[in-house]
Amino acid sequence: MQRILLFCILTLSILTVSAQQKFTVSGYVKDAANGEGLPGANVFVKENLTGVTTNTYGFYSLTLPAGNYTLVSSFISFKSFSQSIELNKNITLNIELQKADQDIKEVIISDDKSREKIESSQMSSITLTIEEIKKLPAFMGEVDILKTITLLPGVQSSGEGNTGFYVRGGGPDQNLILLDGAPVYNASHLFGFFSVFNGDAIKSVELIKGGMPAQYGGRLSSVLDISMKEGNNKKYEVDGGLGLIASRLTVQGPIVKNKVSFIVSGRRTYADLLVKPFTRKGSPLRNSGYYFYDVNAKINWIVGPKDRIFLSGYFGRDKFSFRNQEGSFNAGIAWGNATATLRWNHLFSSKLFSNVTLIFTDYNFGFDGSQSEFNFRLGTGVRDYGVKMDINYYPTPKHTVRIGAEYTNHRYTPSNITFAGSIGDILPPEPIRMHTNEAAIYIGDDWEINKIFRINAGVRASYFAFTGPFTRYEKNENGQTVDTTVYNPWQKIADYFRAEPRFSFRAKAHENIAIKASYTQNYQYTQLVSRATVSLPLDVWLPSTDLTKPQFSQQVAVGYFHNFLNGMVEASVEGYYKDMRNLVEFADGSDPAQAINDNIDHTLVQGRGESYGMELFVKKAKGKWQGWVGYTLAWTNRIFPELNNGNIFPAKYDRRHDLSIVATYDLNYRWQFGGIFVYASGNTLTMPSQLYFYQNELVTEFGDRNAYRFPAYHRLDLSVTYVTSKPEKKFKSSLTMSVYNVYSRQNPYFIYYDREGNLADGTFQLKAKQVSLFPVIPALTWNFKY
C-alpha cells in the first residue's frame, strides 16, 4: 500500500512539473533578399496570440509551456511566415521573410504597423523606413532624413534651408543623434542646407520625443536613432544616383556568402567643378569653391550561432576655399564628423542577449587664413571615446528587461588659435581644452500586466566629472581676472551624480483604442552655445563645469491612440508639459571672442524654461494614396534673471502653429507622385524700440527679447518619379523630378537694418529688410540599381 501511495505521489509530481514546464523558441528574423535583421518584426503563436517583437538586431525570444504551436512572424511590406513547431525543448529558429507583392503589402501594413501603436507602452515615438522617406519630394534632389523628421508633429525646423530641428521646446543641442550608436555633434552639410546622412546607406530612423526609455540619456528633448544597412550577404548590389549638385554610389555584397558582408556608400557635390568653367579669369571666385563629401562603410560578420560582430564608420567633410589672385588674402574653412563603432552581439542563452559597443566620434571645425606673411588658424571641436554594454533578458513573453552601463571620455576644444609669421612679440594663446568623464547605469522593464494594462518602468543613474588639466581664471565683481587656479590631469574640478526615473503606461480601452501616459526626467551635461538663430559649424560645444550646472528637464505626456477602418488610418492626440532648468544663453553684451586667456563659461548665464502643447497626427498607410497630417499647437517660454530684466520671454523657436501635410500616390509600377505642404508661425526676434542720436552717433535701443515675429512660413513641394526599366530587368533605373517651393514663397531667412536718407533734410530712416533664400527650385535626379 505504501509503495502504491509513493508511486501515485511521484507520478502526480512528474505530471505537475510537466504541466508547468516551459521552453523557449528564439532566433533572428531576417530579410530573405539580403540577410539583414528586421527590427520590430512580430513573432507570435497562432493558438493564443502570445508574442513578442524583435530587438534592434532582429533577435526574438518567446517562452511558452510545452506543446504544439503554429509560429507566425510578420513585418511591414513582407509576406507572413508560418511554421508548426513542437515545443518540448529549447529551439533555435531563424526566420527569413519574403518581400510582399503590392496587394499583399497593403494588408500587412494595416495588420502590422498600426497595431504597434496600440499594443506598445511607448508613446511619442515614430519609426520611418528609408523607403518611406525616399518617396517624398527632396530639396535639390537630395533625400534628407532630418528634413523629413521636421514634418512630424512636435518637431520644428530651424528655418529655411536648415537641417537643425527643435523638439517640444528644446534646443537643437538637446537632441541625441545616433548613427549606429555613435553620437553625431554636427548633422549638417553646406552650413545647414543638407544633412550628413546619405539615404542610400540608411536602414531605418526612429524618433523618440517623449517617454524616453532608460537606455537613452545625455539629452533633454529627443533621441534620433539612425541605423545603417548591414550589407547584403547573399548577392552583390550596386546602386546610386546622379543629381544636379551631387552624385552618390553604394556597393554592397557578401565577402563570405551568408556569413560576412559589407557596404560602402559615398557621396560628393560638384557645384565647384561646374561653376569654374563659367567664371572669368582674374575673378576672386576663379580659384574659390565649396564642396562636401561623405563616406559610410560597414562590415557584418556572423561568427557563429551565438556571436555577431559589426564594424561601422562614417567620415564626412565640408570644404570652402577663397583664393584671391590679385590680393594677398586667402582663406579656407573645413569641418566635419568622423564616427566609428565596433559592436559584438552575444547570446548567453535563448533568453539572454547582450551587446557590447566601442564608440569613437570626432567633430572639428577649422578656419585657416593667410595674408602676406601672416598665417593663422582658428579651431573648435569635440572628441569622444566610449564603451557601452546592453543586456536584454526575456524571462517571459510579458517581460522584457533591459540592463546596461556606459562610459564616455569627452575632450572639448572650444577655442584653439595658432598663427605664424612676422607679428612682433605677440604669442598665440594656449589651446583651450576641457576634459570630462561621463558614466551611467540603467535598468528598465517592459511589462504587460494583462491584455489591458502595460507599463515600461526604469531608472537611469548618471555620473559626470569635470577634470583637469584646466586653468580656472578667477574674476572679481568687476569682471577682472584677479587669480588663476591650475588643475592637474584627471584632478576633479566638479562632479555631479543624478538619478533619472522613466515611466510610461498603456491602457487599452478597446481593441483599436489605447490611452497612454509617460513621465521622464533627464539630465544633460553638454550644451551648444551660439549667437546664431540657425545651427552653424562655428557654434561651440561646452561641457558642464563648476560654474555651469547640468541642464535638467522633466516631462509629462498623455495621449489617445485610435485605429480606424481596419487599420487603414491611425490617429493620435498627445498633450505634454516640459519643465527645463539650468538652460544656457550668452549674457547680454558678452563677447565670446574675449574668452582668450579666460574661461568662456564666464560669458554664460543660466535660467529656466517651459514648453507645453498638443500634437495631432493622422496617418493613412494603406492603398495607393498614403501619407499623414501633423499639427502642433505649442508654447515655449524662457526666464533668465540676467536677461530681459528678469521677465519671461518666448524662446527664439517658439511657434504657435505648425502644420505638415504629406501625401504619396502610386499610380502604377512606373509612376509615383509625392507632395508636401508646410505652414508654421514665424520665429521670434528682437527689434529696435528707439533710435536717437547722441554726440553725433546713432544709438539703437532694443525692445523686449523676442517680442516680435517673422512672417509666417509656408511652402509647397511636389515630385514625380518615372521608373524607366521593366520589372524583370536586373538593372533598374528611375527619373525623379522635384520642385521645391512651387509657388515661390519668399520665406524669411533673416532681417537686417538699412539706413536710408540723411539727417540734415529730415529723410533719415532705419528700415528693416528681409532676406529670402530660395525661390522655386526644380531638380532632376537619375537613380539606378543593379
Coordinates of C-alpha atoms in Angstrom, one line a residue, residues 200-671:
D200 CA 21.4 55.0 -49.6
A201 CA 23.3 53.8 -46.5
I202 CA 20.5 54.1 -44.0
K203 CA 18.2 51.3 -43.0
S204 CA 15.7 52.9 -40.6
V205 CA 15.1 56.0 -38.4
E206 CA 13.4 56.1 -35.0
L207 CA 12.5 59.4 -33.3
I208 CA 11.6 59.4 -29.6
K209 CA 10.3 62.8 -28.3
G210 CA 8.8 61.7 -25.0
G211 CA 8.7 58.7 -22.7
M212 CA 12.4 58.1 -23.4
P213 CA 13.4 54.6 -22.2
A214 CA 16.1 54.3 -19.6
Q215 CA 18.8 53.1 -22.1
Y216 CA 19.0 56.6 -23.6
G217 CA 20.4 59.6 -21.8
G218 CA 22.5 62.7 -22.0
R219 CA 20.0 64.9 -23.8
L220 CA 16.7 66.6 -22.6
S221 CA 14.4 66.6 -25.6
S222 CA 14.7 63.6 -28.0
V223 CA 16.6 60.7 -29.4
L224 CA 17.0 60.3 -33.2
D225 CA 18.4 56.7 -33.6
I226 CA 19.6 56.0 -37.1
S227 CA 20.6 52.5 -38.2
M228 CA 22.9 51.8 -41.1
K229 CA 22.3 49.0 -43.5
E230 CA 24.3 45.8 -42.7
G231 CA 25.2 44.9 -46.3
N232 CA 23.7 42.2 -48.5
N233 CA 25.2 38.8 -47.5
K234 CA 23.6 36.9 -50.4
K235 CA 24.5 38.8 -53.6
Y236 CA 26.3 41.9 -54.8
E237 CA 24.3 45.1 -55.4
V238 CA 25.3 48.5 -56.9
D239 CA 23.0 51.5 -56.7
G240 CA 23.4 55.2 -56.8
G241 CA 22.2 58.4 -58.4
L242 CA 23.2 61.5 -60.4
G243 CA 21.7 64.8 -59.4
L244 CA 22.1 68.5 -60.3
I245 CA 24.5 69.2 -57.4
A246 CA 25.6 65.8 -56.1
S247 CA 26.2 62.2 -57.0
R248 CA 26.3 59.1 -54.9
L249 CA 27.3 55.4 -55.3
T250 CA 26.7 52.4 -53.0
V251 CA 28.3 49.0 -53.3
Q252 CA 27.4 46.0 -51.0
G253 CA 27.6 42.3 -51.1
P254 CA 29.0 39.1 -49.4
I255 CA 32.6 38.7 -48.6
V256 CA 31.7 35.1 -47.5
K257 CA 28.2 34.3 -48.5
N258 CA 25.6 34.2 -45.7
K259 CA 28.5 34.9 -43.2
V260 CA 30.4 38.1 -43.9
S261 CA 29.0 41.1 -45.8
F262 CA 30.0 44.7 -46.4
I263 CA 28.5 48.0 -47.6
V264 CA 30.3 51.1 -48.8
S265 CA 28.4 54.3 -49.7
G266 CA 29.9 57.6 -50.9
R267 CA 28.5 61.0 -51.9
R268 CA 30.1 64.2 -53.3
T269 CA 28.8 67.5 -54.5
Y270 CA 30.3 69.0 -57.7
A271 CA 29.0 72.6 -57.8
D272 CA 32.5 73.8 -57.6
L273 CA 33.6 71.8 -60.7
L274 CA 30.6 73.1 -62.7
V275 CA 31.0 76.7 -61.8
K276 CA 34.7 77.1 -62.6
P277 CA 34.4 76.9 -66.4
F278 CA 31.9 79.8 -66.3
T279 CA 34.0 82.1 -64.0
R280 CA 36.0 84.7 -65.8
K281 CA 39.8 84.7 -65.4
G282 CA 41.0 87.0 -62.7
S283 CA 37.8 86.8 -60.7
P284 CA 38.3 86.0 -56.9
L285 CA 35.9 83.2 -57.4
R286 CA 38.0 81.6 -60.1
N287 CA 40.1 79.7 -57.6
S288 CA 37.5 79.6 -54.8
G289 CA 35.0 76.9 -54.3
Y290 CA 32.9 74.8 -52.0
Y291 CA 32.1 71.1 -51.8
F292 CA 31.2 68.4 -49.4
Y293 CA 31.6 64.6 -49.4
D294 CA 30.9 61.7 -47.0
V295 CA 31.5 58.0 -46.8
N296 CA 29.7 55.3 -44.9
A297 CA 31.1 51.8 -44.5
K298 CA 30.1 48.7 -42.6
I299 CA 31.2 45.1 -42.2
N300 CA 28.8 42.5 -40.7
W301 CA 30.3 39.1 -39.6
I302 CA 28.2 36.2 -38.3
V303 CA 30.9 34.5 -36.3
G304 CA 28.6 31.7 -35.2
P305 CA 25.1 30.9 -33.9
K306 CA 25.7 32.9 -30.8
D307 CA 28.1 35.7 -31.9
R308 CA 28.0 38.5 -34.4
I309 CA 30.4 41.4 -35.0
F310 CA 29.6 44.8 -36.7
L311 CA 32.2 47.4 -37.6
S312 CA 30.7 50.6 -39.0
G313 CA 32.1 54.1 -39.7
Y314 CA 31.3 57.4 -41.1
F315 CA 33.6 60.2 -42.4
G316 CA 32.4 63.5 -43.9
R317 CA 33.9 66.9 -44.7
D318 CA 32.8 70.2 -45.9
K319 CA 35.5 72.4 -47.6
F320 CA 35.2 76.0 -48.6
S321 CA 38.2 77.9 -50.1
F322 CA 38.7 81.5 -51.1
R323 CA 41.8 82.3 -53.2
N324 CA 42.4 85.9 -54.2
Q325 CA 45.0 86.0 -57.0
E326 CA 45.3 89.8 -57.1
G327 CA 45.1 90.4 -53.3
S328 CA 47.0 88.9 -50.5
F329 CA 44.2 87.3 -48.5
N330 CA 43.3 83.6 -48.7
A331 CA 41.0 81.6 -46.5
G332 CA 39.9 78.0 -46.1
I333 CA 37.2 76.5 -43.9
A334 CA 36.8 72.8 -43.2
W335 CA 34.6 71.0 -40.8
G336 CA 33.1 67.5 -40.4
N337 CA 32.4 64.4 -38.4
A338 CA 34.1 61.1 -38.1
T339 CA 32.4 58.2 -36.2
A340 CA 33.3 54.5 -35.7
T341 CA 31.5 51.8 -33.8
L342 CA 32.5 48.2 -33.1
R343 CA 29.7 46.0 -31.8
W344 CA 29.7 42.5 -30.5
N345 CA 26.4 40.6 -30.1
H346 CA 26.4 37.5 -27.9
L347 CA 23.7 35.1 -26.9
F348 CA 24.4 33.8 -23.4
S349 CA 21.2 31.7 -23.7
S350 CA 18.0 31.7 -25.6
K351 CA 16.6 34.3 -23.1
L352 CA 19.8 36.5 -22.6
F353 CA 21.0 38.7 -25.4
S354 CA 24.0 41.1 -24.9
N355 CA 25.6 43.8 -27.0
V356 CA 29.0 45.5 -26.3
T357 CA 29.9 48.6 -28.2
L358 CA 33.1 50.5 -28.6
I359 CA 32.4 54.1 -29.8
F360 CA 34.6 56.8 -31.3
T361 CA 33.3 60.2 -32.5
D362 CA 35.1 63.3 -33.6
Y363 CA 33.8 66.7 -34.7
N364 CA 36.0 69.6 -35.6
F365 CA 35.8 73.0 -37.3
G366 CA 38.8 74.8 -38.7
F367 CA 39.3 78.2 -40.3
D368 CA 42.6 78.9 -42.0
G369 CA 43.6 82.4 -43.1
S370 CA 46.7 84.0 -44.6
Q371 CA 47.6 87.5 -45.6
S372 CA 51.1 88.4 -46.8
E373 CA 53.4 86.6 -44.5
F374 CA 50.9 86.1 -41.7
N375 CA 49.1 82.8 -41.3
F376 CA 46.6 81.9 -38.6
R377 CA 44.2 79.0 -37.7
L378 CA 41.0 79.0 -35.6
G379 CA 39.7 75.7 -34.5
T380 CA 37.0 74.2 -32.3
G381 CA 35.7 70.6 -31.8
V382 CA 34.8 67.7 -29.5
R383 CA 36.1 64.1 -29.4
D384 CA 34.6 61.1 -27.6
Y385 CA 35.9 57.6 -26.7
G386 CA 33.2 55.4 -25.2
V387 CA 32.2 51.9 -24.3
K388 CA 28.7 50.6 -23.7
M389 CA 27.1 47.3 -22.7
D390 CA 23.4 46.4 -23.1
I391 CA 21.7 43.3 -21.9
N392 CA 18.2 42.2 -22.9
Y393 CA 16.6 39.5 -20.7
Y394 CA 13.4 37.8 -21.9
P395 CA 12.1 35.8 -18.9
T396 CA 8.5 35.5 -20.3
P397 CA 6.6 37.0 -23.2
K398 CA 5.1 39.6 -20.8
H399 CA 8.5 40.9 -19.6
T400 CA 11.5 42.4 -21.4
V401 CA 14.2 43.5 -19.0
R402 CA 17.0 45.8 -20.2
I403 CA 20.1 46.4 -18.1
G404 CA 23.2 48.3 -19.2
A405 CA 26.1 50.5 -18.4
E406 CA 28.2 53.0 -20.4
Y407 CA 31.2 55.3 -20.0
T408 CA 32.4 58.1 -22.2
N409 CA 35.5 60.3 -22.1
H410 CA 34.9 63.7 -23.7
R411 CA 37.5 66.2 -24.8
Y412 CA 36.2 69.6 -25.8
T413 CA 38.2 72.2 -27.7
P414 CA 36.1 75.4 -27.5
S415 CA 39.0 77.5 -28.8
N416 CA 42.3 76.8 -30.5
I417 CA 44.2 79.7 -32.2
T418 CA 47.6 79.3 -33.8
F419 CA 49.5 81.7 -36.1
A420 CA 52.9 82.1 -37.7
G421 CA 54.7 84.8 -39.4
S422 CA 56.2 88.2 -38.7
I423 CA 53.9 89.6 -35.9
G424 CA 56.4 91.0 -33.5
D425 CA 56.3 89.8 -29.9
I426 CA 52.7 88.5 -30.0
L427 CA 52.5 84.9 -28.7
P428 CA 49.5 82.7 -29.6
P429 CA 47.3 81.8 -26.6
E430 CA 47.4 78.3 -25.3
P431 CA 44.7 76.0 -26.8
I432 CA 41.6 75.8 -24.5
R433 CA 40.7 72.2 -23.9
M434 CA 38.2 70.8 -21.4
H435 CA 38.2 67.2 -20.2
T436 CA 35.2 65.3 -18.8
N437 CA 34.1 61.8 -17.9
E438 CA 30.5 60.6 -18.1
A439 CA 29.1 57.3 -16.9
A440 CA 25.7 55.8 -16.4
I441 CA 23.9 52.6 -15.5
Y442 CA 20.3 51.8 -16.2
I443 CA 17.6 49.2 -15.7
G444 CA 14.1 49.0 -17.3
D445 CA 11.3 46.5 -17.6
D446 CA 8.6 46.5 -20.3
W447 CA 5.8 44.5 -18.5
E448 CA 2.4 43.5 -20.0
I449 CA 0.4 43.1 -16.8
N450 CA -2.6 41.8 -18.8
K451 CA -4.4 42.4 -22.1
I452 CA -5.4 45.9 -20.9
F453 CA -2.5 47.3 -19.0
R454 CA 1.1 47.6 -19.9
I455 CA 3.9 49.6 -18.3
N456 CA 7.6 50.4 -19.0
A457 CA 9.4 51.4 -15.9
G458 CA 13.0 52.1 -15.4
V459 CA 15.7 54.3 -13.9
R460 CA 19.0 55.7 -15.1
A461 CA 21.8 56.8 -12.8
S462 CA 24.3 59.1 -14.3
Y463 CA 27.7 60.5 -13.1
F464 CA 29.6 63.3 -14.7
A465 CA 33.0 64.7 -13.7
F466 CA 34.8 67.8 -15.0
T467 CA 38.6 67.2 -14.6
G468 CA 42.0 68.7 -15.4
P469 CA 44.2 69.7 -17.0
F470 CA 42.5 73.1 -16.8
T471 CA 43.2 76.7 -15.8
R472 CA 40.4 78.5 -14.0
Y473 CA 40.6 82.3 -14.2
E474 CA 39.1 83.9 -11.0
K475 CA 37.1 87.1 -11.5
N476 CA 36.2 89.9 -9.2
E477 CA 32.8 91.7 -9.2
N478 CA 34.0 94.0 -12.0
G479 CA 34.9 91.0 -14.3
Q480 CA 38.6 91.5 -13.9
T481 CA 40.9 88.5 -13.6
V482 CA 42.4 88.5 -10.1
D483 CA 43.8 85.0 -9.8
T484 CA 44.2 81.6 -11.5
T485 CA 43.9 78.0 -10.3
V486 CA 45.7 75.3 -12.3
Y487 CA 44.3 71.8 -12.1
N488 CA 46.4 68.7 -13.0
P489 CA 45.4 65.9 -15.4
W490 CA 42.5 63.9 -14.0
Q491 CA 42.2 66.2 -11.0
K492 CA 38.5 66.6 -10.2
I493 CA 37.1 70.1 -10.5
A494 CA 33.4 69.4 -10.2
D495 CA 31.2 66.3 -10.4
Y496 CA 27.5 65.5 -10.5
F497 CA 25.5 62.4 -9.7
R498 CA 21.9 62.3 -10.7
A499 CA 19.0 59.8 -10.9
E500 CA 16.6 59.9 -13.8
P501 CA 13.4 57.9 -13.4
R502 CA 11.4 56.9 -16.5
F503 CA 7.8 55.6 -16.7
S504 CA 5.3 55.0 -19.4
F505 CA 1.8 53.4 -19.2
R506 CA -0.7 52.0 -21.6
A507 CA -4.4 51.1 -21.1
K508 CA -6.4 49.5 -23.9
A509 CA -10.0 50.8 -23.9
H510 CA -10.8 48.7 -27.0
E511 CA -9.0 46.5 -29.4
N512 CA -8.3 49.6 -31.5
I513 CA -8.1 52.3 -28.8
A514 CA -5.3 52.9 -26.3
I515 CA -4.7 55.6 -23.7
K516 CA -1.1 56.3 -22.7
A517 CA 0.9 58.4 -20.3
S518 CA 4.6 59.0 -19.5
Y519 CA 6.9 60.8 -17.1
T520 CA 10.6 61.3 -17.7
Q521 CA 13.5 63.1 -16.0
N522 CA 16.6 63.8 -18.0
Y523 CA 20.0 65.5 -17.3
Q524 CA 22.3 66.9 -19.9
Y525 CA 26.0 67.6 -19.3
T526 CA 26.9 69.3 -22.6
Q527 CA 25.5 72.3 -24.5
L528 CA 25.9 74.1 -27.8
V529 CA 26.4 77.8 -27.3
S530 CA 25.7 80.1 -30.2
R531 CA 24.5 83.6 -31.1
A532 CA 23.0 82.5 -34.4
T533 CA 19.4 81.5 -34.9
V534 CA 20.5 78.6 -37.0
S535 CA 23.0 75.8 -36.3
L536 CA 26.3 76.6 -37.9
P537 CA 29.7 74.8 -37.7
L538 CA 31.2 77.7 -35.8
D539 CA 28.9 77.0 -32.8
V540 CA 30.8 75.8 -29.8
W541 CA 30.1 72.7 -27.7
L542 CA 30.9 73.1 -24.0
P543 CA 30.5 70.8 -21.0
S544 CA 29.0 71.4 -17.6
T545 CA 31.6 72.9 -15.3
D546 CA 31.9 74.1 -11.7
L547 CA 30.1 77.3 -12.9
T548 CA 27.7 75.9 -15.5
K549 CA 25.3 73.4 -13.9
P550 CA 23.8 70.4 -15.8
Q551 CA 20.6 71.1 -17.7
F552 CA 17.6 69.3 -16.3
S553 CA 14.1 68.6 -17.6
Q554 CA 11.0 66.7 -16.5
Q555 CA 8.2 65.9 -19.0
V556 CA 4.7 64.7 -18.5
A557 CA 2.7 63.5 -21.6
V558 CA -0.7 61.9 -22.1
G559 CA -2.1 60.5 -25.4
Y560 CA -5.1 59.0 -27.1
F561 CA -4.5 56.5 -29.9
H562 CA -7.1 55.1 -32.2
N563 CA -7.0 52.9 -35.3
F564 CA -9.8 53.3 -37.9
L565 CA -11.1 51.3 -40.9
N566 CA -9.4 48.0 -40.1
G567 CA -6.0 49.7 -39.5
M568 CA -6.1 51.8 -42.7
V569 CA -5.9 55.0 -40.7
E570 CA -4.1 55.6 -37.4
A571 CA -4.7 58.7 -35.4
S572 CA -3.3 60.1 -32.1
V573 CA -3.6 63.2 -30.0
E574 CA -0.9 63.9 -27.4
G575 CA -0.6 66.6 -24.8
Y576 CA 2.7 67.4 -23.0
Y577 CA 4.2 69.7 -20.4
K578 CA 8.0 70.1 -20.1
D579 CA 9.9 72.0 -17.3
M580 CA 13.5 72.8 -18.1
R581 CA 16.2 74.2 -15.7
N582 CA 19.7 75.4 -16.0
L583 CA 19.3 76.3 -19.6
V584 CA 22.3 78.2 -21.1
E585 CA 22.4 81.5 -23.0
F586 CA 25.1 84.1 -23.6
A587 CA 24.8 87.1 -21.3
D588 CA 23.7 90.4 -22.8
G589 CA 26.7 92.3 -24.1
S590 CA 29.1 89.3 -23.8
D591 CA 31.7 88.7 -26.4
P592 CA 32.9 85.0 -26.7
A593 CA 36.0 86.3 -28.6
Q594 CA 37.2 87.8 -25.4
A595 CA 37.4 84.4 -23.8
I596 CA 41.1 84.1 -24.9
N597 CA 43.1 83.6 -21.8
D598 CA 39.8 83.5 -20.0
N599 CA 37.0 80.9 -19.4
I600 CA 34.1 81.0 -21.8
D601 CA 31.7 80.0 -19.1
H602 CA 32.2 83.4 -17.6
T603 CA 30.1 84.8 -20.5
L604 CA 27.2 82.4 -19.9
V605 CA 24.0 82.7 -17.8
Q606 CA 21.5 80.1 -16.8
G607 CA 17.8 80.1 -16.5
R608 CA 14.5 78.2 -16.7
G609 CA 12.2 77.3 -19.5
E610 CA 8.8 75.6 -20.1
S611 CA 7.1 74.2 -23.1
Y612 CA 3.6 72.8 -23.4
G613 CA 1.3 71.9 -26.2
M614 CA -0.8 69.5 -28.2
E615 CA 0.1 67.3 -31.1
L616 CA -2.3 65.8 -33.7
F617 CA -1.2 63.0 -36.0
V618 CA -3.4 61.2 -38.6
K619 CA -1.7 58.7 -41.0
K620 CA -3.0 56.6 -43.8
A621 CA -0.8 53.6 -44.5
K622 CA -2.9 51.5 -46.9
G623 CA -3.8 51.9 -50.6
K624 CA -2.4 53.8 -53.5
W625 CA -2.8 57.1 -51.5
Q626 CA -0.7 57.2 -48.4
G627 CA 0.6 60.0 -46.2
W628 CA -0.1 61.9 -43.0
V629 CA -1.2 65.2 -41.5
G630 CA 0.6 66.5 -38.4
Y631 CA -0.4 69.6 -36.4
T632 CA 1.2 71.1 -33.4
L633 CA -0.1 73.8 -31.1
A634 CA 2.6 74.8 -28.7
W635 CA 4.1 77.5 -26.3
T636 CA 7.8 77.7 -25.4
N637 CA 9.0 80.4 -22.9
R638 CA 12.2 81.2 -21.1
I639 CA 13.0 83.2 -17.9
F640 CA 16.6 84.2 -17.0
P641 CA 17.3 86.6 -14.1
E642 CA 20.1 88.3 -16.1
L643 CA 18.1 88.6 -19.4
N644 CA 15.1 90.8 -20.4
N645 CA 15.1 92.5 -17.0
G646 CA 14.2 89.1 -15.4
N647 CA 10.9 89.0 -17.3
I648 CA 9.6 85.9 -19.1
F649 CA 10.1 85.9 -22.9
P650 CA 9.3 83.5 -25.7
A651 CA 12.2 81.3 -27.0
K652 CA 13.5 82.1 -30.4
Y653 CA 12.0 78.9 -31.8
D654 CA 8.6 79.4 -30.1
R655 CA 5.9 78.8 -32.7
R656 CA 2.2 78.8 -32.0
H657 CA 1.1 76.7 -35.0
D658 CA 2.9 74.1 -37.1
L659 CA 1.2 72.1 -39.8
S660 CA 2.5 69.5 -42.2
I661 CA 0.5 67.6 -44.9
V662 CA 2.4 64.8 -46.7
A663 CA 0.9 62.6 -49.5
T664 CA 2.2 60.0 -51.9
Y665 CA 0.3 58.3 -54.7
D666 CA 1.4 55.1 -56.6
L667 CA -0.4 55.3 -59.9
N668 CA 1.2 52.1 -61.2
Y669 CA 4.6 50.4 -61.4
R670 CA 6.1 53.2 -63.5
W671 CA 4.6 56.4 -62.0

